[in-house]
XYZ file of C-alpha atoms in Angstrom:
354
model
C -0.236 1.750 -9.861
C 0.210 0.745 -6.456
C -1.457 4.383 -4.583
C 0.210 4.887 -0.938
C -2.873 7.088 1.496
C -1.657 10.352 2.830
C -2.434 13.467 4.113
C -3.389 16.570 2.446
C -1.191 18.759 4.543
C 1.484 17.095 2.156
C 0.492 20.051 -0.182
C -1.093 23.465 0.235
C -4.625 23.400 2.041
C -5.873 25.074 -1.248
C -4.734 24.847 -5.192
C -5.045 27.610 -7.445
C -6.481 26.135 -10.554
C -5.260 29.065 -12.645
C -1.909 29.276 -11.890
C -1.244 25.803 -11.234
C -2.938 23.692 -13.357
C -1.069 21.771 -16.470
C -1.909 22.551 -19.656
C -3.305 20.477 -22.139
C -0.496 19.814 -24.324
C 2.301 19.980 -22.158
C 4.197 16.171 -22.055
C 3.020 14.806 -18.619
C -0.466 15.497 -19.704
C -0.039 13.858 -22.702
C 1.481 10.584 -20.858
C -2.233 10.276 -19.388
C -4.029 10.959 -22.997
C -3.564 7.608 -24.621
C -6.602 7.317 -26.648
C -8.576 9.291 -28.975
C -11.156 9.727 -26.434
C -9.037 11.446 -24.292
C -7.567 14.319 -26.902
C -7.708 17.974 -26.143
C -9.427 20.513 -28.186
C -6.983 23.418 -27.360
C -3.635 24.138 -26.062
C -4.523 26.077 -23.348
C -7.743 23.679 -21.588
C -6.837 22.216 -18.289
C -5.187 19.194 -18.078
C -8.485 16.380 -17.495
C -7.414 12.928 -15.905
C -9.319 9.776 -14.996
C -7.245 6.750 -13.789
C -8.537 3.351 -12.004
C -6.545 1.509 -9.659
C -5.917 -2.095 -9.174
C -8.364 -2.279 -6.069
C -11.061 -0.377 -8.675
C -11.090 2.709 -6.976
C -10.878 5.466 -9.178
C -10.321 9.765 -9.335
C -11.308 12.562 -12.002
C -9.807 15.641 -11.708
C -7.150 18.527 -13.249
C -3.582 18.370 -13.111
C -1.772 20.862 -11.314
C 1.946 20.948 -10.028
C 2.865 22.487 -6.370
C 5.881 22.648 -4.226
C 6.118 19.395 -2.605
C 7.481 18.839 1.143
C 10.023 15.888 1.667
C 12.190 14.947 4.160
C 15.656 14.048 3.411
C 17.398 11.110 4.860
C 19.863 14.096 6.230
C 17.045 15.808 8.337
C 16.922 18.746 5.972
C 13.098 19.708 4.242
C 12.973 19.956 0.371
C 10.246 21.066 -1.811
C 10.571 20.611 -5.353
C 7.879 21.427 -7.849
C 5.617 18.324 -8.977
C 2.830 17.341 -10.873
C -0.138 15.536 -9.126
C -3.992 15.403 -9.709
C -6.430 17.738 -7.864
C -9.454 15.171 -7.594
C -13.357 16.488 -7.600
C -14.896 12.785 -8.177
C -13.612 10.264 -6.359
C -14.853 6.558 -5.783
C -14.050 3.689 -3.485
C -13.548 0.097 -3.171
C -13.799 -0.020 0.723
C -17.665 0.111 2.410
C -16.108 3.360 4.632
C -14.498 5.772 2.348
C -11.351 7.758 3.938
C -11.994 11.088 5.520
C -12.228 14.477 2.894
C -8.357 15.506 3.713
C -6.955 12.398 3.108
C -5.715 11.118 -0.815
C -3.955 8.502 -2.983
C -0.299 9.345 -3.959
C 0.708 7.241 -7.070
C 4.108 5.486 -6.951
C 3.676 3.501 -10.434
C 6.176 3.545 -13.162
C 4.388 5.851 -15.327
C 6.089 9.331 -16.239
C 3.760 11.188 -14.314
C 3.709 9.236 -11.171
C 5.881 11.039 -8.285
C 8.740 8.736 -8.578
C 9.597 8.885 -11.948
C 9.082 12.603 -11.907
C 11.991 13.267 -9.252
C 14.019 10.501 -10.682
C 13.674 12.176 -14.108
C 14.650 15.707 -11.864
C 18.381 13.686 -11.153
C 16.828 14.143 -7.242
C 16.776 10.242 -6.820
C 17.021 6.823 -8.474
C 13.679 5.282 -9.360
C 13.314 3.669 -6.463
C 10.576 3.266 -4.235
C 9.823 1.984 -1.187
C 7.018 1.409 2.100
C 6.743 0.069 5.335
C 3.820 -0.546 6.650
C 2.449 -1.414 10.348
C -0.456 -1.369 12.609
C 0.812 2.238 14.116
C 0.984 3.547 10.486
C 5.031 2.910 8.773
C 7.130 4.885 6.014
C 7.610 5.610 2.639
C 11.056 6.039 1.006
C 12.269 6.869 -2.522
C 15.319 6.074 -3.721
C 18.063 3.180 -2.859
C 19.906 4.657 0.486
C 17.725 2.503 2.826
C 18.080 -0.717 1.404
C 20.573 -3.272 2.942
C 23.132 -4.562 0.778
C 21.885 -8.174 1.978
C 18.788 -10.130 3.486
C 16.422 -8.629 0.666
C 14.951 -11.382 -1.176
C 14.118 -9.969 -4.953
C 12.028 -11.169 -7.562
C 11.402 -10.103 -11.373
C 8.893 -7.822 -12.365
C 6.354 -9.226 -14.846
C 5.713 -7.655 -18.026
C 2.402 -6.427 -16.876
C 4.112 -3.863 -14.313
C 4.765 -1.627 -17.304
C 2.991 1.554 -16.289
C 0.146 -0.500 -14.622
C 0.794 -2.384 -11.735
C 3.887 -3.873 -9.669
C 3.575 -7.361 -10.288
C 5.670 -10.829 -10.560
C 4.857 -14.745 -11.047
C 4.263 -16.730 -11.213
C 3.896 -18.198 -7.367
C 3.273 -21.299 -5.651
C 0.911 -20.878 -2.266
C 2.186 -23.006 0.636
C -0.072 -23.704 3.808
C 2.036 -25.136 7.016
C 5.294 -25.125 5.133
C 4.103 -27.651 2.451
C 3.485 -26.950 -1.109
C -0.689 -26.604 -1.501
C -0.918 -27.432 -5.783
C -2.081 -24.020 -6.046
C 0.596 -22.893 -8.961
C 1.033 -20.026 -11.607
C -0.228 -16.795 -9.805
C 0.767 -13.937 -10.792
C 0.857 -11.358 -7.831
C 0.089 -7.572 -7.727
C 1.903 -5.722 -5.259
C -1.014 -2.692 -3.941
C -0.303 -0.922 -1.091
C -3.497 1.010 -2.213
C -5.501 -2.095 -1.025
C -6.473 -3.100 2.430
C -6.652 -6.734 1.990
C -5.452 -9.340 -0.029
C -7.728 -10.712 -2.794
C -7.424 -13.779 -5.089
C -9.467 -15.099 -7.993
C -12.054 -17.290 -6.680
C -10.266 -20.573 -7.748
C -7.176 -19.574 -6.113
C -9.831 -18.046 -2.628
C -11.822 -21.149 -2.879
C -9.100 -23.729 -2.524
C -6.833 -21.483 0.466
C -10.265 -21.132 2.158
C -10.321 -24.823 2.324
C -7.618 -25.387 3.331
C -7.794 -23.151 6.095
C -11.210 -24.703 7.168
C -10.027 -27.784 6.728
C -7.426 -27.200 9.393
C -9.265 -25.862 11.907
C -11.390 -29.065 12.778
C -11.416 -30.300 15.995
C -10.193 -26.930 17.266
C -12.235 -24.783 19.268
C -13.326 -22.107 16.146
C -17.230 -22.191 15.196
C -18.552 -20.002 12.302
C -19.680 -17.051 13.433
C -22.212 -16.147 10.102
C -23.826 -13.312 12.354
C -20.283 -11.238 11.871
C -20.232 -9.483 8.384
C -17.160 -7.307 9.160
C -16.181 -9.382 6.719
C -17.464 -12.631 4.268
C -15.819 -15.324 7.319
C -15.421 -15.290 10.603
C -15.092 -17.819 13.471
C -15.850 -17.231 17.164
C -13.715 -18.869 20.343
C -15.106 -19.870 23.707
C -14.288 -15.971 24.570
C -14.087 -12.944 22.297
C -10.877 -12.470 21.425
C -8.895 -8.870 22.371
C -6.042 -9.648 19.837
C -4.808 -11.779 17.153
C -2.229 -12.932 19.868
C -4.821 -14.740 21.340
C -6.110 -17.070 18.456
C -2.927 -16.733 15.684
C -1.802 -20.193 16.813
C -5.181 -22.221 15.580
C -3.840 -21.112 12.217
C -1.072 -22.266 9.747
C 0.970 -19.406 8.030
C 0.923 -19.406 4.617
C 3.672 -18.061 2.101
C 4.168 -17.440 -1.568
C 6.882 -18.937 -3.752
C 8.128 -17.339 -6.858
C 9.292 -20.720 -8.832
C 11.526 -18.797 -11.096
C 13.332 -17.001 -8.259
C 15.474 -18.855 -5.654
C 14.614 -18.086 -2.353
C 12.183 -15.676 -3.363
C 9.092 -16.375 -0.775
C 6.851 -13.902 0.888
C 5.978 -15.516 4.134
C 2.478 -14.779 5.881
C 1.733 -15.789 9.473
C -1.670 -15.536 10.633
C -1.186 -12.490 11.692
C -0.572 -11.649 8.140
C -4.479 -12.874 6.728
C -6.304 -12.676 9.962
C -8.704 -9.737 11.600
C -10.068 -9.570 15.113
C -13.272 -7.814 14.791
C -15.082 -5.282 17.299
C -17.081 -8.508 18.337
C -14.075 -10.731 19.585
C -14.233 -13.028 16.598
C -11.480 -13.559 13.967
C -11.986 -13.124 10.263
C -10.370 -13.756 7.284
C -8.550 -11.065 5.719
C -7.803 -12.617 2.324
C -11.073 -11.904 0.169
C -12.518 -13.238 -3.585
C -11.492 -10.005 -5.631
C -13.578 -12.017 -8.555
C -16.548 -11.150 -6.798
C -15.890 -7.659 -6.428
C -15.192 -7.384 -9.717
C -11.358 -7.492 -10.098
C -11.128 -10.095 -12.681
C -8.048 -12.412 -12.927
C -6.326 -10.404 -10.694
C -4.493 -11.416 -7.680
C -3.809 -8.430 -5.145
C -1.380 -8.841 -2.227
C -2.697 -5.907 -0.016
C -1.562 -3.889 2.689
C -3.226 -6.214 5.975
C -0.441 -8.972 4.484
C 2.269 -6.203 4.105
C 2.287 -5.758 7.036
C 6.030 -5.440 8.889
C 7.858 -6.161 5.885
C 9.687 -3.527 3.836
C 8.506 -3.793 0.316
C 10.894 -1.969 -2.384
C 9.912 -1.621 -6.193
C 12.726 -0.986 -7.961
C 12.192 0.542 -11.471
C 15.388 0.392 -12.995
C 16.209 -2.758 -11.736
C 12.932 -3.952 -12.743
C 12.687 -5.969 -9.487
C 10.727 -6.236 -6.672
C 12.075 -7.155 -3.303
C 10.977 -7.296 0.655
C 12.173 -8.602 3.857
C 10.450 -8.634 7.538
C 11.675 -5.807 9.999
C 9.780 -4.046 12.587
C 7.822 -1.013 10.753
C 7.136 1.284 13.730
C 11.511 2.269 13.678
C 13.628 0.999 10.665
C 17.403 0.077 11.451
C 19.613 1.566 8.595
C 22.761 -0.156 8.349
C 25.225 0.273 10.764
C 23.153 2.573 12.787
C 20.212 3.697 14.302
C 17.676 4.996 11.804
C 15.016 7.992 13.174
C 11.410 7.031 13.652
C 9.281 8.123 11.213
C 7.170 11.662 11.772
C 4.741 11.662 9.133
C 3.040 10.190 6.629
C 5.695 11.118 3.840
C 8.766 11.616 6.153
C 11.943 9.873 4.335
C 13.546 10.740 1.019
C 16.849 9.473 0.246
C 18.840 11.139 -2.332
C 21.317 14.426 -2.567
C 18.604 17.409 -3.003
C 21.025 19.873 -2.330
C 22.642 19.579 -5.630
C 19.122 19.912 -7.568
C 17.973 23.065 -5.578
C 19.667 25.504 -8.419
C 16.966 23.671 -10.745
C 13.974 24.267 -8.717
C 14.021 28.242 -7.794
């Protein structure tokens, strides 16, 4: 599931296990025990969980369910009651793990993720949606702030079945020319920092990358480890302004989808370190241990709006500015907090909730 980070003010400072925790045998705890390993003993134990996520993070904990804030499209607060896991063990893909208050909200297509619980509640369709920036972005869920054109949309694979949001397979292009890397299958992770590819897929972008840089005035700069590569200039750089145009942008094509292409300047793969130098933000996820997978993360999400629609089964995106979002046909407010938007009419589902 592709986990959006946000803050733990989103729910009480402090759960009470005993009255809030799921029991064992109730359905959404059931969703989560799919093997024999996982059965309960007794119908009232506390509802156990352990999931992984596509970066390889992972969280144990209890289920509990809580009043949940949300901001309606409207301006109005609503706070149904939903399920979500109280974590005690918690690990990390990323060297510097996020502070104690923050978490991982889970917007898969599971039953028990938070989108398919208030689009099983009539509150919304399953729709969800995030836009993400340098000065932080939105989430949405539900259809309301999608524009009825300018969205390009691709197919999710079979694979996005209560796992991940993914679609293939994709072509990579470097300087607007096909590069004879073909078949990828992509998975969309918000959850993930940067972008990773099997090391084939790394090794050949990599060179092609290098490759384009000689005779330009980049030298490796090995003594950097912010991350695995990173070149230096003539001067440390403040801002990717000042070296994005020594690199090609790159983009993905989905063959089976016309104009289906998710288009990444360097701006979109590139980090400027503490030191001045410039890295490369795309890294080999088969070293780390991820496998055949190829994860599009957040660093390349950056300024686009990325929608996964569930019903649909479709995944879709365009390029807008992320720090204020335009609705159609007017001015849209700026976002106020980490979960700020949720489009859908609450007011006819309140009767259900107290």
């Amino acid at each position: 599931m592709p986990p959006v980070q946000v803050a733990q003010s989103l729910v009480d400072s402090y759960i009470n296990l005993t009255n809030n925790a799921l029991t064992c045998f109730e359905p959404l705890c059931a969703s989560l025990h799919l093997t024999a390993d996982q059965q309960c003993e007794s119908a009232d134990e506390q509802c156990q969980y352990e999931i992984e996520y596509a970066d390889h993070g992972s969280s144990l904990g209890v289920l509990v369910n809580d009043h949940f804030p949300l901001k309606l499209t409207n301006g109005s607060l609503a706070a149904p009651r939903i399920a979500f896991g109280c974590g005690y063990d918690h690990k990390y893909s990323v060297p510097n793990p996020p502070p104690p208050t923050a978490g991982v909200l889970g917007l898969g297509n599971g039953e028990v993720s938070i989108i398919s619980q208030l689009s099983n509640m009539g509150i919304v369709r399953n729709v969800v949606g995030h836009c993400l920036s340098e000065q932080g972005g939105f989430l949405f869920f539900g259809d309301e702030l999608i524009p009825s054109s300018g969205v390009a949309w691709t197919s999710m694979s079979s694979e996005s079945i209560e796992n991940h949001y993914s679609s293939g397979p994709a072509e990579v292009y470097f300087g607007g020319k096909a590069a004879g890397i073909k078949g990828l299958t992509l998975v969309f992770d918000s959850g993930s920092s940067y972008t990773y590819f099997t090391s084939q897929v790394y090794d050949s972008v990599l060179a092609l990358v290098r490759d384009d840089l000689r005779g330009k005035p980049l030298e490796d700069a090995p003594e950097d480890k912010s991350l695995p590569i990173c070149w230096r200039g003539s001067q440390p750089f403040k801002s990717l302004r000042d070296v994005k145009n020594y690199f090609r942008p790159l983009a993905l094509h989905f063959t089976k989808t016309k104009n289906a292409q998710i288009q990444l300047p360097p701006e979109s793969y590139l980090i400027v370190t503490k030191y001045g130098n410039v890295c490369f933000g795309i890294l080999n996820g088969t070293e780390v241990g991820l496998g055949d997978l190829n994860i599009i993360g957040d660093v390349s999400l950056q300024d686009k709006m990325v929608i996964y629609d569930n019903e649909r089964r479709k995944i879709g995106w365009f390029s807008t500015s992320c720090n204020k979002f335009q609705k159609e046909g007017q001015s849209f407010c700026e976002p106020e907090g980490p979960l700020s938007i949720l489009s859908g009419n609450y007011y006819e589902y309140i009767p259900k909730i107290f």
